[in-house]
Amino acid sequence: MPKSALHSDFKHSEHSTQTYTITDLCGEFGVTARALRFYEDEGLIAPQRSGLTRIYSWRDRARLAWILRGKRVGFSLADIREMIDLYDVGDGREAQRRVTIAKCQERVDLLKKQRVDIDATIEELQGFLALISEPAATRG
């Protein structure tokens, strides 16, 4: 993953006016042009246009970083949209922070429950494998 696009001082940074091509972002984040167009169609990113050329801003890059991180940990696009849209609420990102923390904790709790279920399933399958792997004569 590239150096984070999510740092807090981007508006004061020389990067805040930097633009990117579709090729730049595809290369940096390891995504396809089709994926970027999909995120655009979904309203998650909004590149400017110069003719047919898409011009991505630092904001688009930051949103893409959020999208990809959210997808990696299993959030739905609706959850991701909710979290990234809260950036613009104007409260110093407090609502975004609060909602993101709550959603992350819910995800952690769900994954822990799934881990317990997976461990129980593995144990059950191993027991079944042991049973059916025994020769018929030793089973009685």
Short mmCIF file of C-alpha atoms in Angstrom, two decimals:
data_model
loop_
_atom_site.label_atom_id
_atom_site.label_comp_id
_atom_site.label_asym_id
_atom_site.label_seq_id
_atom_site.Cartn_x
_atom_site.Cartn_y
_atom_site.Cartn_z
CA MET A 1 0.00 0.00 0.00
CA PRO A 2 1.35 3.45 -0.79
CA LYS A 3 2.17 6.11 1.73
CA SER A 4 -1.17 7.01 3.25
CA ALA A 5 -3.34 9.57 1.52
CA LEU A 6 -5.18 9.99 4.78
CA HIS A 7 -2.86 12.27 6.71
CA SER A 8 -4.54 15.12 8.54
CA ASP A 9 -2.64 18.04 7.05
CA PHE A 10 -3.19 17.43 3.34
CA LYS A 11 -4.92 20.80 2.88
CA HIS A 12 -1.72 22.51 3.95
CA SER A 13 0.50 20.23 1.94
CA GLU A 14 1.94 20.65 -1.51
CA HIS A 15 0.11 17.40 -2.27
CA SER A 16 -3.33 18.97 -1.85
CA THR A 17 -3.21 20.39 -5.37
CA GLN A 18 -1.54 17.37 -6.95
CA THR A 19 -3.50 15.52 -9.60
CA TYR A 20 -3.32 11.95 -10.79
CA THR A 21 -4.24 10.07 -13.93
CA ILE A 22 -6.14 6.81 -13.96
CA THR A 23 -2.82 5.11 -14.78
CA ASP A 24 -1.15 6.74 -11.76
CA LEU A 25 -3.78 5.50 -9.31
CA CYS A 26 -4.05 2.06 -10.90
CA GLY A 27 -0.30 1.62 -10.54
CA GLU A 28 -0.06 3.04 -7.05
CA PHE A 29 -2.96 1.10 -5.57
CA GLY A 30 -2.84 -2.03 -7.72
CA VAL A 31 -6.40 -1.66 -9.00
CA THR A 32 -7.82 -1.78 -12.50
CA ALA A 33 -9.18 1.15 -14.46
CA ARG A 34 -12.49 -0.68 -14.44
CA ALA A 35 -12.49 -0.64 -10.61
CA LEU A 36 -11.85 3.11 -10.57
CA ARG A 37 -14.66 3.70 -13.05
CA PHE A 38 -16.93 1.52 -10.88
CA TYR A 39 -16.15 3.60 -7.78
CA GLU A 40 -16.85 6.71 -9.84
CA ASP A 41 -20.18 5.27 -11.05
CA GLU A 42 -21.04 4.52 -7.41
CA GLY A 43 -20.32 8.14 -6.47
CA LEU A 44 -17.44 7.23 -4.17
CA ILE A 45 -14.88 9.24 -6.12
CA ALA A 46 -15.47 12.16 -8.48
CA PRO A 47 -12.60 12.91 -10.84
CA GLN A 48 -12.68 16.03 -12.96
CA ARG A 49 -12.76 15.64 -16.73
CA SER A 50 -10.64 17.15 -19.43
CA GLY A 51 -12.28 15.84 -22.56
CA LEU A 52 -12.34 12.08 -22.07
CA THR A 53 -9.46 12.12 -19.58
CA ARG A 54 -10.20 11.66 -15.90
CA ILE A 55 -8.15 13.85 -13.56
CA TYR A 56 -8.07 12.61 -9.98
CA SER A 57 -7.42 14.93 -7.05
CA TRP A 58 -5.68 14.27 -3.75
CA ARG A 59 -9.19 13.96 -2.31
CA ASP A 60 -10.05 11.21 -4.81
CA ARG A 61 -6.79 9.47 -3.91
CA ALA A 62 -7.59 9.70 -0.19
CA ARG A 63 -11.10 8.37 -0.76
CA LEU A 64 -9.69 5.51 -2.85
CA ALA A 65 -7.35 4.62 0.02
CA TRP A 66 -10.38 4.49 2.37
CA ILE A 67 -12.37 2.41 -0.11
CA LEU A 68 -9.61 -0.15 -0.55
CA ARG A 69 -8.85 -0.38 3.15
CA GLY A 70 -12.54 -0.81 3.90
CA LYS A 71 -12.91 -3.53 1.28
CA ARG A 72 -9.83 -5.35 2.59
CA VAL A 73 -11.38 -5.65 6.04
CA GLY A 74 -14.81 -6.62 4.76
CA PHE A 75 -16.90 -3.46 4.87
CA SER A 76 -19.72 -3.07 2.38
CA LEU A 77 -19.66 -0.21 -0.10
CA ALA A 78 -22.58 1.33 1.81
CA ASP A 79 -20.52 1.30 5.04
CA ILE A 80 -17.52 2.73 3.22
CA ARG A 81 -19.65 5.46 1.66
CA GLU A 82 -21.07 6.40 5.04
CA MET A 83 -17.62 6.66 6.59
CA ILE A 84 -15.97 8.66 3.81
CA ASP A 85 -18.93 10.99 3.27
CA LEU A 86 -18.69 12.04 6.92
CA TYR A 87 -15.36 13.70 6.10
CA ASP A 88 -17.24 16.76 4.84
CA VAL A 89 -19.56 17.23 7.82
CA GLY A 90 -17.43 20.14 9.04
CA ASP A 91 -16.86 18.98 12.60
CA GLY A 92 -13.14 18.31 12.36
CA ARG A 93 -13.93 14.76 11.29
CA GLU A 94 -15.33 13.84 14.73
CA ALA A 95 -18.46 12.20 13.30
CA GLN A 96 -16.31 10.31 10.81
CA ARG A 97 -13.98 9.17 13.57
CA ARG A 98 -16.85 8.12 15.87
CA VAL A 99 -18.73 6.19 13.16
CA THR A 100 -15.55 4.56 11.87
CA ILE A 101 -14.57 3.41 15.36
CA ALA A 102 -18.04 1.95 15.93
CA LYS A 103 -18.08 0.16 12.57
CA CYS A 104 -14.56 -1.19 13.09
CA GLN A 105 -15.46 -2.50 16.54
CA GLU A 106 -18.59 -4.18 15.14
CA ARG A 107 -16.44 -5.78 12.44
CA VAL A 108 -13.88 -6.99 15.01
CA ASP A 109 -16.66 -8.48 17.13
CA LEU A 110 -18.17 -10.24 14.11
CA LEU A 111 -14.78 -11.61 13.01
CA LYS A 112 -14.10 -12.93 16.52
CA LYS A 113 -17.45 -14.72 16.51
CA GLN A 114 -16.69 -16.14 13.07
CA ARG A 115 -13.29 -17.32 14.31
CA VAL A 116 -14.99 -19.24 17.14
CA ASP A 117 -17.41 -20.76 14.62
CA ILE A 118 -14.56 -21.64 12.24
CA ASP A 119 -12.52 -23.24 15.02
CA ALA A 120 -15.54 -25.34 16.06
CA THR A 121 -16.13 -26.40 12.45
CA ILE A 122 -12.47 -27.38 12.02
CA GLU A 123 -12.61 -29.43 15.21
CA GLU A 124 -15.79 -31.17 14.03
CA LEU A 125 -14.29 -31.93 10.62
CA GLN A 126 -11.07 -33.25 12.15
CA GLY A 127 -13.08 -35.56 14.37
CA PHE A 128 -15.09 -36.77 11.40
CA LEU A 129 -11.90 -37.30 9.37
CA ALA A 130 -10.39 -39.32 12.20
CA LEU A 131 -13.54 -41.45 12.38
CA ILE A 132 -13.77 -42.20 8.68
CA SER A 133 -10.03 -42.66 8.26
CA GLU A 134 -9.96 -45.62 10.66
CA PRO A 135 -10.05 -49.03 8.99
CA ALA A 136 -13.52 -50.67 9.18
CA ALA A 137 -12.19 -53.53 11.35
CA THR A 138 -11.12 -51.19 14.18
CA ARG A 139 -14.46 -49.40 14.29
CA GLY A 140 -16.20 -52.45 15.56
#
